[in-house]
PQR file with spaces between the fields and no chain letter, atoms N, CA, C, O and H, PARSE charges and radii, in Angstrom:
ATOM       1  N    MET     1       0.833   -1.180    0.000 -0.4000 1.5000
ATOM       2  CA   MET     1       0.000    0.000    0.000 -0.0000 2.0000
ATOM       3  C    MET     1       0.881    1.249    0.000  0.5500 1.7000
ATOM       4  O    MET     1       1.801    1.369    0.809 -0.5500 1.4000
ATOM       5  N    LYS     2       0.590    2.180   -0.920 -0.4000 1.5000
ATOM       6  CA   LYS     2       1.341    3.423   -0.995 -0.0000 2.0000
ATOM       7  C    LYS     2       0.924    4.344    0.139  0.5500 1.7000
ATOM       8  O    LYS     2      -0.260    4.496    0.437 -0.5500 1.4000
ATOM       9  H    LYS     2      -0.158    2.082   -1.578  0.4000 1.0000
ATOM      10  N    ARG     3       1.926    4.956    0.767 -0.4000 1.5000
ATOM      11  CA   ARG     3       1.650    5.893    1.855 -0.0000 2.0000
ATOM      12  C    ARG     3       2.431    7.170    1.614  0.5500 1.7000
ATOM      13  O    ARG     3       3.547    7.144    1.094 -0.5500 1.4000
ATOM      14  H    ARG     3       2.888    4.832    0.525  0.4000 1.0000
ATOM      15  N    LEU     4       1.842    8.272    1.993 -0.4000 1.5000
ATOM      16  CA   LEU     4       2.486    9.572    1.878 -0.0000 2.0000
ATOM      17  C    LEU     4       3.240    9.845    3.172  0.5500 1.7000
ATOM      18  O    LEU     4       2.685    9.714    4.262 -0.5500 1.4000
ATOM      19  H    LEU     4       0.936    8.293    2.415  0.4000 1.0000
ATOM      20  N    TYR     5       4.500   10.224    3.046 -0.4000 1.5000
ATOM      21  CA   TYR     5       5.348   10.464    4.201 -0.0000 2.0000
ATOM      22  C    TYR     5       6.426   11.476    3.851  0.5500 1.7000
ATOM      23  O    TYR     5       6.573   11.867    2.692 -0.5500 1.4000
ATOM      24  H    TYR     5       4.951   10.331    2.159  0.4000 1.0000
ATOM      25  N    ARG     6       7.181   11.898    4.864 -0.4000 1.5000
ATOM      26  CA   ARG     6       8.359   12.745    4.661 -0.0000 2.0000
ATOM      27  C    ARG     6       9.561   11.831    4.519  0.5500 1.7000
ATOM      28  O    ARG     6       9.732   10.893    5.297 -0.5500 1.4000
ATOM      29  H    ARG     6       7.062   11.580    5.805  0.4000 1.0000
ATOM      30  N    SER     7      10.387   12.103    3.533 -0.4000 1.5000
ATOM      31  CA   SER     7      11.561   11.279    3.288 -0.0000 2.0000
ATOM      32  C    SER     7      12.707   11.679    4.218  0.5500 1.7000
ATOM      33  O    SER     7      12.936   12.866    4.449 -0.5500 1.4000
ATOM      34  H    SER     7      10.248   12.865    2.901  0.4000 1.0000
ATOM      35  N    THR     8      13.416   10.698    4.744 -0.4000 1.5000
ATOM      36  CA   THR     8      14.607   10.995    5.542 -0.0000 2.0000
ATOM      37  C    THR     8      15.862   10.880    4.692  0.5500 1.7000
ATOM      38  O    THR     8      16.933   11.322    5.106 -0.5500 1.4000
ATOM      39  H    THR     8      13.229    9.734    4.557  0.4000 1.0000
ATOM      40  N    GLU     9      15.741   10.289    3.506 -0.4000 1.5000
ATOM      41  CA   GLU     9      16.886   10.121    2.623 -0.0000 2.0000
ATOM      42  C    GLU     9      17.007   11.265    1.621  0.5500 1.7000
ATOM      43  O    GLU     9      18.096   11.806    1.425 -0.5500 1.4000
ATOM      44  H    GLU     9      14.871    9.930    3.169  0.4000 1.0000
ATOM      45  N    ASP    10      15.897   11.636    0.985 -0.4000 1.5000
ATOM      46  CA   ASP    10      15.900   12.656   -0.066 -0.0000 2.0000
ATOM      47  C    ASP    10      15.268   13.924    0.479  0.5500 1.7000
ATOM      48  O    ASP    10      14.103   14.219    0.213 -0.5500 1.4000
ATOM      49  H    ASP    10      15.012   11.196    1.144  0.4000 1.0000
ATOM      50  N    LYS    11      16.056   14.674    1.248 -0.4000 1.5000
ATOM      51  CA   LYS    11      15.497   15.876    1.849 -0.0000 2.0000
ATOM      52  C    LYS    11      16.493   17.021    1.767  0.5500 1.7000
ATOM      53  O    LYS    11      17.707   16.823    1.745 -0.5500 1.4000
ATOM      54  H    LYS    11      17.003   14.435    1.464  0.4000 1.0000
ATOM      55  N    MET    12      15.940   18.219    1.725 -0.4000 1.5000
ATOM      56  CA   MET    12      16.759   19.430    1.794 -0.0000 2.0000
ATOM      57  C    MET    12      16.476   20.150    3.107  0.5500 1.7000
ATOM      58  O    MET    12      17.396   20.622    3.775 -0.5500 1.4000
ATOM      59  H    MET    12      14.953   18.380    1.743  0.4000 1.0000
ATOM      60  N    ILE    13      15.211   20.231    3.469 -0.4000 1.5000
ATOM      61  CA   ILE    13      14.842   20.866    4.735 -0.0000 2.0000
ATOM      62  C    ILE    13      14.121   19.845    5.615  0.5500 1.7000
ATOM      63  O    ILE    13      14.665   19.391    6.621 -0.5500 1.4000
ATOM      64  H    ILE    13      14.464   19.847    2.927  0.4000 1.0000
ATOM      65  N    GLY    14      12.903   19.491    5.233 -0.4000 1.5000
ATOM      66  CA   GLY    14      12.119   18.597    6.074 -0.0000 2.0000
ATOM      67  C    GLY    14      11.756   17.274    5.428  0.5500 1.7000
ATOM      68  O    GLY    14      11.168   16.412    6.081 -0.5500 1.4000
ATOM      69  H    GLY    14      12.460   19.860    4.416  0.4000 1.0000
ATOM      70  N    GLY    15      12.095   17.092    4.153 -0.4000 1.5000
ATOM      71  CA   GLY    15      11.790   15.838    3.485 -0.0000 2.0000
ATOM      72  C    GLY    15      10.402   15.768    2.868  0.5500 1.7000
ATOM      73  O    GLY    15      10.007   14.723    2.350 -0.5500 1.4000
ATOM      74  H    GLY    15      12.573   17.792    3.622  0.4000 1.0000
ATOM      75  N    VAL    16       9.657   16.871    2.918 -0.4000 1.5000
ATOM      76  CA   VAL    16       8.294   16.878    2.389 -0.0000 2.0000
ATOM      77  C    VAL    16       8.300   16.644    0.881  0.5500 1.7000
ATOM      78  O    VAL    16       7.578   15.776    0.389 -0.5500 1.4000
ATOM      79  H    VAL    16       9.978   17.719    3.339  0.4000 1.0000
ATOM      80  N    CYS    17       9.094   17.397    0.152 -0.4000 1.5000
ATOM      81  CA   CYS    17       9.124   17.277   -1.309 -0.0000 2.0000
ATOM      82  C    CYS    17       9.619   15.904   -1.750  0.5500 1.7000
ATOM      83  O    CYS    17       9.097   15.340   -2.712 -0.5500 1.4000
ATOM      84  H    CYS    17       9.680   18.101    0.551  0.4000 1.0000
ATOM      85  N    GLY    18      10.610   15.365   -1.066 -0.4000 1.5000
ATOM      86  CA   GLY    18      11.104   14.026   -1.394 -0.0000 2.0000
ATOM      87  C    GLY    18      10.046   12.964   -1.193  0.5500 1.7000
ATOM      88  O    GLY    18       9.928   12.048   -2.007 -0.5500 1.4000
ATOM      89  H    GLY    18      11.033   15.823   -0.285  0.4000 1.0000
ATOM      90  N    GLY    19       9.282   13.068   -0.132 -0.4000 1.5000
ATOM      91  CA   GLY    19       8.214   12.110    0.134 -0.0000 2.0000
ATOM      92  C    GLY    19       7.073   12.217   -0.862  0.5500 1.7000
ATOM      93  O    GLY    19       6.556   11.204   -1.331 -0.5500 1.4000
ATOM      94  H    GLY    19       9.378   13.812    0.529  0.4000 1.0000
ATOM      95  N    ILE    20       6.678   13.447   -1.187 -0.4000 1.5000
ATOM      96  CA   ILE    20       5.611   13.653   -2.163 -0.0000 2.0000
ATOM      97  C    ILE    20       6.052   13.141   -3.530  0.5500 1.7000
ATOM      98  O    ILE    20       5.272   12.499   -4.234 -0.5500 1.4000
ATOM      99  H    ILE    20       7.098   14.271   -0.805  0.4000 1.0000
ATOM     100  N    ALA    21       7.300   13.420   -3.909 -0.4000 1.5000
ATOM     101  CA   ALA    21       7.817   12.964   -5.193 -0.0000 2.0000
ATOM     102  C    ALA    21       7.838   11.448   -5.275  0.5500 1.7000
ATOM     103  O    ALA    21       7.487   10.879   -6.309 -0.5500 1.4000
ATOM     104  H    ALA    21       7.934   13.941   -3.337  0.4000 1.0000
ATOM     105  N    GLU    22       8.239   10.797   -4.216 -0.4000 1.5000
ATOM     106  CA   GLU    22       8.261    9.333   -4.221 -0.0000 2.0000
ATOM     107  C    GLU    22       6.848    8.761   -4.309  0.5500 1.7000
ATOM     108  O    GLU    22       6.631    7.745   -4.970 -0.5500 1.4000
ATOM     109  H    GLU    22       8.524   11.259   -3.376  0.4000 1.0000
ATOM     110  N    TYR    23       5.909    9.393   -3.663 -0.4000 1.5000
ATOM     111  CA   TYR    23       4.523    8.940   -3.694 -0.0000 2.0000
ATOM     112  C    TYR    23       3.966    8.988   -5.116  0.5500 1.7000
ATOM     113  O    TYR    23       3.286    8.059   -5.553 -0.5500 1.4000
ATOM     114  H    TYR    23       6.085   10.218   -3.127  0.4000 1.0000
ATOM     115  N    PHE    24       4.258   10.076   -5.837 -0.4000 1.5000
ATOM     116  CA   PHE    24       3.744   10.230   -7.194 -0.0000 2.0000
ATOM     117  C    PHE    24       4.685    9.691   -8.264  0.5500 1.7000
ATOM     118  O    PHE    24       4.331    9.684   -9.443 -0.5500 1.4000
ATOM     119  H    PHE    24       4.810   10.830   -5.481  0.4000 1.0000
ATOM     120  N    GLY    25       5.873    9.240   -7.878 -0.4000 1.5000
ATOM     121  CA   GLY    25       6.819    8.661   -8.832 -0.0000 2.0000
ATOM     122  C    GLY    25       7.441    9.682   -9.771  0.5500 1.7000
ATOM     123  O    GLY    25       7.669    9.395  -10.946 -0.5500 1.4000
ATOM     124  H    GLY    25       6.160    9.246   -6.920  0.4000 1.0000
ATOM     125  N    ILE    26       7.720   10.895   -9.244 -0.4000 1.5000
ATOM     126  CA   ILE    26       8.343   11.936  -10.047 -0.0000 2.0000
ATOM     127  C    ILE    26       9.618   12.416   -9.368  0.5500 1.7000
ATOM     128  O    ILE    26       9.920   12.029   -8.239 -0.5500 1.4000
ATOM     129  H    ILE    26       7.534   11.128   -8.289  0.4000 1.0000
ATOM     130  N    ASP    27      10.355   13.256  -10.066 -0.4000 1.5000
ATOM     131  CA   ASP    27      11.604   13.791   -9.535 -0.0000 2.0000
ATOM     132  C    ASP    27      11.310   14.810   -8.423  0.5500 1.7000
ATOM     133  O    ASP    27      10.416   15.641   -8.581 -0.5500 1.4000
ATOM     134  H    ASP    27      10.110   13.570  -10.983  0.4000 1.0000
ATOM     135  N    PRO    28      12.037   14.760   -7.315 -0.5600 1.5000
ATOM     136  CA   PRO    28      11.798   15.712   -6.221  0.2800 2.0000
ATOM     137  C    PRO    28      12.010   17.164   -6.628  0.5500 1.7000
ATOM     138  O    PRO    28      11.390   18.063   -6.060 -0.5500 1.4000
ATOM     139  N    SER    29      12.871   17.401   -7.596 -0.4000 1.5000
ATOM     140  CA   SER    29      13.108   18.774   -8.049 -0.0000 2.0000
ATOM     141  C    SER    29      11.847   19.399   -8.633  0.5500 1.7000
ATOM     142  O    SER    29      11.619   20.600   -8.484 -0.5500 1.4000
ATOM     143  H    SER    29      13.375   16.671   -8.058  0.4000 1.0000
ATOM     144  N    ILE    30      11.039   18.598   -9.288 -0.4000 1.5000
ATOM     145  CA   ILE    30       9.787   19.095   -9.859 -0.0000 2.0000
ATOM     146  C    ILE    30       8.853   19.553   -8.741  0.5500 1.7000
ATOM     147  O    ILE    30       8.225   20.607   -8.847 -0.5500 1.4000
ATOM     148  H    ILE    30      11.224   17.623   -9.409  0.4000 1.0000
ATOM     149  N    VAL    31       8.764   18.778   -7.692 -0.4000 1.5000
ATOM     150  CA   VAL    31       7.908   19.150   -6.554 -0.0000 2.0000
ATOM     151  C    VAL    31       8.441   20.408   -5.898  0.5500 1.7000
ATOM     152  O    VAL    31       7.665   21.285   -5.517 -0.5500 1.4000
ATOM     153  H    VAL    31       9.274   17.922   -7.606  0.4000 1.0000
ATOM     154  N    ARG    32       9.758   20.510   -5.761 -0.4000 1.5000
ATOM     155  CA   ARG    32      10.354   21.702   -5.150 -0.0000 2.0000
ATOM     156  C    ARG    32      10.069   22.950   -5.979  0.5500 1.7000
ATOM     157  O    ARG    32       9.755   24.007   -5.430 -0.5500 1.4000
ATOM     158  H    ARG    32      10.388   19.798   -6.071  0.4000 1.0000
ATOM     159  N    ILE    33      10.178   22.826   -7.298 -0.4000 1.5000
ATOM     160  CA   ILE    33       9.907   23.958   -8.182 -0.0000 2.0000
ATOM     161  C    ILE    33       8.437   24.360   -8.106  0.5500 1.7000
ATOM     162  O    ILE    33       8.120   25.548   -8.064 -0.5500 1.4000
ATOM     163  H    ILE    33      10.433   21.968   -7.744  0.4000 1.0000
ATOM     164  N    LEU    34       7.538   23.373   -8.088 -0.4000 1.5000
ATOM     165  CA   LEU    34       6.109   23.684   -7.978 -0.0000 2.0000
ATOM     166  C    LEU    34       5.792   24.416   -6.673  0.5500 1.7000
ATOM     167  O    LEU    34       5.038   25.390   -6.674 -0.5500 1.4000
ATOM     168  H    LEU    34       7.796   22.407   -8.121  0.4000 1.0000
ATOM     169  N    LEU    35       6.359   23.955   -5.575 -0.4000 1.5000
ATOM     170  CA   LEU    35       6.122   24.638   -4.299 -0.0000 2.0000
ATOM     171  C    LEU    35       6.728   26.039   -4.288  0.5500 1.7000
ATOM     172  O    LEU    35       6.166   26.956   -3.689 -0.5500 1.4000
ATOM     173  H    LEU    35       6.971   23.165   -5.575  0.4000 1.0000
ATOM     174  N    LEU    36       7.879   26.205   -4.952 -0.4000 1.5000
ATOM     175  CA   LEU    36       8.490   27.525   -5.046 -0.0000 2.0000
ATOM     176  C    LEU    36       7.589   28.474   -5.828  0.5500 1.7000
ATOM     177  O    LEU    36       7.401   29.620   -5.419 -0.5500 1.4000
ATOM     178  H    LEU    36       8.336   25.460   -5.438  0.4000 1.0000
ATOM     179  N    PHE    37       7.025   28.011   -6.957 -0.4000 1.5000
ATOM     180  CA   PHE    37       6.104   28.844   -7.723 -0.0000 2.0000
ATOM     181  C    PHE    37       4.864   29.199   -6.906  0.5500 1.7000
ATOM     182  O    PHE    37       4.402   30.340   -6.932 -0.5500 1.4000
ATOM     183  H    PHE    37       7.178   27.081   -7.290  0.4000 1.0000
ATOM     184  N    LEU    38       4.330   28.221   -6.187 -0.4000 1.5000
ATOM     185  CA   LEU    38       3.171   28.507   -5.324 -0.0000 2.0000
ATOM     186  C    LEU    38       3.514   29.559   -4.271  0.5500 1.7000
ATOM     187  O    LEU    38       2.700   30.427   -3.955 -0.5500 1.4000
ATOM     188  H    LEU    38       4.704   27.294   -6.166  0.4000 1.0000
ATOM     189  N    PHE    39       4.724   29.469   -3.738 -0.4000 1.5000
ATOM     190  CA   PHE    39       5.154   30.418   -2.720 -0.0000 2.0000
ATOM     191  C    PHE    39       5.326   31.816   -3.308  0.5500 1.7000
ATOM     192  O    PHE    39       4.870   32.799   -2.723 -0.5500 1.4000
ATOM     193  H    PHE    39       5.386   28.765   -3.995  0.4000 1.0000
ATOM     194  N    LEU    40       5.985   31.906   -4.469 -0.4000 1.5000
ATOM     195  CA   LEU    40       6.273   33.205   -5.063 -0.0000 2.0000
ATOM     196  C    LEU    40       5.040   33.894   -5.639  0.5500 1.7000
ATOM     197  O    LEU    40       4.903   35.113   -5.533 -0.5500 1.4000
ATOM     198  H    LEU    40       6.355   31.107   -4.944  0.4000 1.0000
ATOM     199  N    PHE    41       4.142   33.120   -6.249 -0.4000 1.5000
ATOM     200  CA   PHE    41       3.029   33.724   -6.964 -0.0000 2.0000
ATOM     201  C    PHE    41       1.682   33.612   -6.253  0.5500 1.7000
ATOM     202  O    PHE    41       0.684   34.137   -6.746 -0.5500 1.4000
ATOM     203  H    PHE    41       4.254   32.130   -6.335  0.4000 1.0000
ATOM     204  N    GLY    42       1.638   32.960   -5.141 -0.4000 1.5000
ATOM     205  CA   GLY    42       0.370   32.870   -4.433 -0.0000 2.0000
ATOM     206  C    GLY    42       0.535   32.917   -2.929  0.5500 1.7000
ATOM     207  O    GLY    42      -0.417   33.192   -2.198 -0.5500 1.4000
ATOM     208  H    GLY    42       2.449   32.533   -4.740  0.4000 1.0000
ATOM     209  N    GLY    43       1.737   32.651   -2.472 -0.4000 1.5000
ATOM     210  CA   GLY    43       1.991   32.663   -1.051 -0.0000 2.0000
ATOM     211  C    GLY    43       1.587   31.396   -0.320  0.5500 1.7000
ATOM     212  O    GLY    43       1.874   31.249    0.868 -0.5500 1.4000
ATOM     213  H    GLY    43       2.510   32.427   -3.066  0.4000 1.0000
ATOM     214  N    SER    44       0.923   30.475   -1.015 -0.4000 1.5000
ATOM     215  CA   SER    44       0.425   29.270   -0.341 -0.0000 2.0000
ATOM     216  C    SER    44       1.454   28.151   -0.259  0.5500 1.7000
ATOM     217  O    SER    44       1.268   27.201    0.501 -0.5500 1.4000
ATOM     218  H    SER    44       0.690   30.594   -1.980  0.4000 1.0000
ATOM     219  N    GLY    45       2.528   28.245   -1.023 -0.4000 1.5000
ATOM     220  CA   GLY    45       3.537   27.183   -1.018 -0.0000 2.0000
ATOM     221  C    GLY    45       4.205   26.995    0.326  0.5500 1.7000
ATOM     222  O    GLY    45       4.417   25.866    0.768 -0.5500 1.4000
ATOM     223  H    GLY    45       2.679   29.017   -1.640  0.4000 1.0000
ATOM     224  N    GLY    46       4.539   28.099    0.980 -0.4000 1.5000
ATOM     225  CA   GLY    46       5.172   28.023    2.298 -0.0000 2.0000
ATOM     226  C    GLY    46       4.246   27.440    3.341  0.5500 1.7000
ATOM     227  O    GLY    46       4.658   26.614    4.156 -0.5500 1.4000
ATOM     228  H    GLY    46       4.367   29.017    0.621  0.4000 1.0000
ATOM     229  N    LEU    47       3.002   27.864    3.319 -0.4000 1.5000
ATOM     230  CA   LEU    47       2.016   27.341    4.269 -0.0000 2.0000
ATOM     231  C    LEU    47       1.761   25.860    4.032  0.5500 1.7000
ATOM     232  O    LEU    47       1.674   25.075    4.976 -0.5500 1.4000
ATOM     233  H    LEU    47       2.667   28.534    2.657  0.4000 1.0000
ATOM     234  N    LEU    48       1.643   25.486    2.762 -0.4000 1.5000
ATOM     235  CA   LEU    48       1.434   24.080    2.418 -0.0000 2.0000
ATOM     236  C    LEU    48       2.602   23.222    2.887  0.5500 1.7000
ATOM     237  O    LEU    48       2.399   22.138    3.433 -0.5500 1.4000
ATOM     238  H    LEU    48       1.714   26.123    1.994  0.4000 1.0000
ATOM     239  N    TYR    49       3.827   23.705    2.675 -0.4000 1.5000
ATOM     240  CA   TYR    49       5.014   22.968    3.105 -0.0000 2.0000
ATOM     241  C    TYR    49       5.026   22.797    4.623  0.5500 1.7000
ATOM     242  O    TYR    49       5.274   21.702    5.128 -0.5500 1.4000
ATOM     243  H    TYR    49       3.992   24.586    2.232  0.4000 1.0000
ATOM     244  N    LEU    50       4.759   23.878    5.343 -0.4000 1.5000
ATOM     245  CA   LEU    50       4.757   23.802    6.812 -0.0000 2.0000
ATOM     246  C    LEU    50       3.692   22.841    7.333  0.5500 1.7000
ATOM     247  O    LEU    50       3.947   22.073    8.261 -0.5500 1.4000
ATOM     248  H    LEU    50       4.558   24.768    4.933  0.4000 1.0000
ATOM     249  N    LEU    51       2.513   22.881    6.744 -0.4000 1.5000
ATOM     250  CA   LEU    51       1.457   21.956    7.164 -0.0000 2.0000
ATOM     251  C    LEU    51       1.858   20.505    6.921  0.5500 1.7000
ATOM     252  O    LEU    51       1.657   19.649    7.782 -0.5500 1.4000
ATOM     253  H    LEU    51       2.306   23.505    5.990  0.4000 1.0000
ATOM     254  N    CYS    52       2.423   20.233    5.751 -0.4000 1.5000
ATOM     255  CA   CYS    52       2.865   18.863    5.451 -0.0000 2.0000
ATOM     256  C    CYS    52       3.979   18.433    6.397  0.5500 1.7000
ATOM     257  O    CYS    52       4.025   17.280    6.825 -0.5500 1.4000
ATOM     258  H    CYS    52       2.585   20.929    5.051  0.4000 1.0000
ATOM     259  N    TRP    53       4.875   19.361    6.722 -0.4000 1.5000
ATOM     260  CA   TRP    53       5.979   19.053    7.628 -0.0000 2.0000
ATOM     261  C    TRP    53       5.446   18.665    9.003  0.5500 1.7000
ATOM     262  O    TRP    53       5.987   17.772    9.656 -0.5500 1.4000
ATOM     263  H    TRP    53       4.837   20.298    6.375  0.4000 1.0000
ATOM     264  N    LEU    54       4.390   19.334    9.437 -0.4000 1.5000
ATOM     265  CA   LEU    54       3.815   19.042   10.745 -0.0000 2.0000
ATOM     266  C    LEU    54       2.955   17.780   10.756  0.5500 1.7000
ATOM     267  O    LEU    54       2.925   17.063   11.757 -0.5500 1.4000
ATOM     268  H    LEU    54       3.950   20.059    8.907  0.4000 1.0000
ATOM     269  N    ILE    55       2.259   17.502    9.660 -0.4000 1.5000
ATOM     270  CA   ILE    55       1.274   16.427    9.626 -0.0000 2.0000
ATOM     271  C    ILE    55       1.857   15.088    9.202  0.5500 1.7000
ATOM     272  O    ILE    55       1.532   14.057    9.790 -0.5500 1.4000
ATOM     273  H    ILE    55       2.284   18.084    8.847  0.4000 1.0000
ATOM     274  N    LEU    56       2.718   15.091    8.183 -0.4000 1.5000
ATOM     275  CA   LEU    56       3.201   13.833    7.612 -0.0000 2.0000
ATOM     276  C    LEU    56       4.237   13.160    8.503  0.5500 1.7000
ATOM     277  O    LEU    56       5.142   13.823    9.010 -0.5500 1.4000
ATOM     278  H    LEU    56       2.982   15.928    7.704  0.4000 1.0000
ATOM     279  N    PRO    57       4.113   11.862    8.696 -0.5600 1.5000
ATOM     280  CA   PRO    57       5.143   11.134    9.453  0.2800 2.0000
ATOM     281  C    PRO    57       6.363   10.899    8.558  0.5500 1.7000
ATOM     282  O    PRO    57       6.267   10.992    7.334 -0.5500 1.4000
ATOM     283  N    THR    58       7.494   10.598    9.166 -0.4000 1.5000
ATOM     284  CA   THR    58       8.676   10.258    8.377 -0.0000 2.0000
ATOM     285  C    THR    58       8.604    8.799    7.958  0.5500 1.7000
ATOM     286  O    THR    58       7.836    8.018    8.521 -0.5500 1.4000
ATOM     287  H    THR    58       7.572   10.522   10.160  0.4000 1.0000
ATOM     288  N    ASP    59       9.409    8.436    6.966 -0.4000 1.5000
ATOM     289  CA   ASP    59       9.420    7.043    6.531 -0.0000 2.0000
ATOM     290  C    ASP    59       9.935    6.129    7.641  0.5500 1.7000
ATOM     291  O    ASP    59       9.524    4.972    7.723 -0.5500 1.4000
ATOM     292  H    ASP    59      10.032    9.069    6.508  0.4000 1.0000
ATOM     293  N    ARG    60      10.811    6.621    8.478 -0.4000 1.5000
ATOM     294  CA   ARG    60      11.301    5.806    9.608 -0.0000 2.0000
ATOM     295  C    ARG    60      10.195    5.538   10.614  0.5500 1.7000
ATOM     296  O    ARG    60      10.087    4.434   11.149 -0.5500 1.4000
ATOM     297  H    ARG    60      11.144    7.561    8.411  0.4000 1.0000
ATOM     298  N    ASP    61       9.366    6.557   10.873 -0.4000 1.5000
ATOM     299  CA   ASP    61       8.242    6.375   11.802 -0.0000 2.0000
ATOM     300  C    ASP    61       7.283    5.314   11.283  0.5500 1.7000
ATOM     301  O    ASP    61       6.808    4.474   12.049 -0.5500 1.4000
ATOM     302  H    ASP    61       9.454    7.453   10.439  0.4000 1.0000
ATOM     303  N    LEU    62       6.995    5.349    9.981 -0.4000 1.5000
ATOM     304  CA   LEU    62       6.096    4.346    9.395 -0.0000 2.0000
ATOM     305  C    LEU    62       6.704    2.955    9.471  0.5500 1.7000
ATOM     306  O    LEU    62       6.007    1.983    9.763 -0.5500 1.4000
ATOM     307  H    LEU    62       7.380    6.031    9.360  0.4000 1.0000
ATOM     308  N    TYR    63       8.015    2.858    9.205 -0.4000 1.5000
ATOM     309  CA   TYR    63       8.689    1.563    9.267 -0.0000 2.0000
ATOM     310  C    TYR    63       8.636    0.993   10.688  0.5500 1.7000
ATOM     311  O    TYR    63       8.341   -0.187   10.877 -0.5500 1.4000
ATOM     312  H    TYR    63       8.580    3.648    8.968  0.4000 1.0000
ATOM     313  N    GLU    64       8.918    1.827   11.671 -0.4000 1.5000
ATOM     314  CA   GLU    64       8.891    1.364   13.058 -0.0000 2.0000
ATOM     315  C    GLU    64       7.485    0.942   13.473  0.5500 1.7000
ATOM     316  O    GLU    64       7.320   -0.041   14.195 -0.5500 1.4000
ATOM     317  H    GLU    64       9.157    2.786   11.517  0.4000 1.0000
ATOM     318  N    LYS    65       6.475    1.679   13.022 -0.4000 1.5000
ATOM     319  CA   LYS    65       5.096    1.341   13.347 -0.0000 2.0000
ATOM     320  C    LYS    65       4.708    0.007   12.716  0.5500 1.7000
ATOM     321  O    LYS    65       4.041   -0.806   13.355 -0.5500 1.4000
ATOM     322  H    LYS    65       6.609    2.478   12.436  0.4000 1.0000
ATOM     323  N    GLU    66       5.116   -0.228   11.471 -0.4000 1.5000
ATOM     324  CA   GLU    66       4.830   -1.507   10.807 -0.0000 2.0000
ATOM     325  C    GLU    66       5.532   -2.654   11.516  0.5500 1.7000
ATOM     326  O    GLU    66       4.955   -3.730   11.670 -0.5500 1.4000
ATOM     327  H    GLU    66       5.658    0.433   10.951  0.4000 1.0000
ATOM     328  N    GLN    67       6.767   -2.438   11.948 -0.4000 1.5000
ATOM     329  CA   GLN    67       7.505   -3.479   12.658 -0.0000 2.0000
ATOM     330  C    GLN    67       6.841   -3.784   13.992  0.5500 1.7000
ATOM     331  O    GLN    67       6.756   -4.944   14.395 -0.5500 1.4000
ATOM     332  H    GLN    67       7.236   -1.564   11.822  0.4000 1.0000
ATOM     333  N    GLN    68       6.378   -2.764   14.668 -0.4000 1.5000
ATOM     334  CA   GLN    68       5.711   -2.955   15.954 -0.0000 2.0000
ATOM     335  C    GLN    68       4.395   -3.721   15.758  0.5500 1.7000
ATOM     336  O    GLN    68       4.078   -4.620   16.536 -0.5500 1.4000
ATOM     337  H    GLN    68       6.447   -1.822   14.341  0.4000 1.0000
ATOM     338  N    ASN    69       3.638   -3.365   14.725 -0.4000 1.5000
ATOM     339  CA   ASN    69       2.385   -4.070   14.444 -0.0000 2.0000
ATOM     340  C    ASN    69       2.636   -5.515   14.074  0.5500 1.7000
ATOM     341  O    ASN    69       1.870   -6.399   14.457 -0.5500 1.4000
ATOM     342  H    ASN    69       3.896   -2.634   14.092  0.4000 1.0000
ATOM     343  N    HIS    70       3.692   -5.762   13.341 -0.4000 1.5000
ATOM     344  CA   HIS    70       4.041   -7.129   12.948 -0.0000 2.0000
ATOM     345  C    HIS    70       4.426   -7.943   14.178  0.5500 1.7000
ATOM     346  O    HIS    70       4.071   -9.117   14.291 -0.5500 1.4000
ATOM     347  H    HIS    70       4.314   -5.044   13.030  0.4000 1.0000
ATOM     348  N    TYR    71       5.167   -7.302   15.115 -0.4000 1.5000
ATOM     349  CA   TYR    71       5.590   -7.973   16.331 -0.0000 2.0000
ATOM     350  C    TYR    71       4.410   -8.316   17.235  0.5500 1.7000
ATOM     351  O    TYR    71       4.402   -9.364   17.880 -0.5500 1.4000
ATOM     352  H    TYR    71       5.455   -6.349   15.024  0.4000 1.0000
ATOM     353  N    ASN    72       3.412   -7.430   17.281 -0.4000 1.5000
ATOM     354  CA   ASN    72       2.254   -7.630   18.152 -0.0000 2.0000
ATOM     355  C    ASN    72       1.294   -8.694   17.624  0.5500 1.7000
ATOM     356  O    ASN    72       0.472   -9.208   18.383 -0.5500 1.4000
ATOM     357  H    ASN    72       3.419   -6.578   16.757  0.4000 1.0000
ATOM     358  N    GLU    73       1.381   -9.029   16.353 -0.4000 1.5000
ATOM     359  CA   GLU    73       0.459  -10.017   15.781 -0.0000 2.0000
ATOM     360  C    GLU    73       0.800  -11.389   16.181  0.5500 1.7000
ATOM     361  O    GLU    73       0.121  -12.335   15.783 -0.5500 1.4000
ATOM     362  H    GLU    73       2.049   -8.611   15.737  0.4000 1.0000
């Protein structure tokens, strides 16, 4: 099952763009450029990034949660 998360491997600041790019199967640079355009021309890119940074778990958190669930079964 595909899950949206923040990447700990492909990150520049918080890993949001790397995680979104992996989810959609595109290059992280494209996501970074799109968020930059949203920030420059609408102001919503920064807010969107901050919200994702706060809400999305990291890939390590998801891995640990899956391992814990597997152990409890």
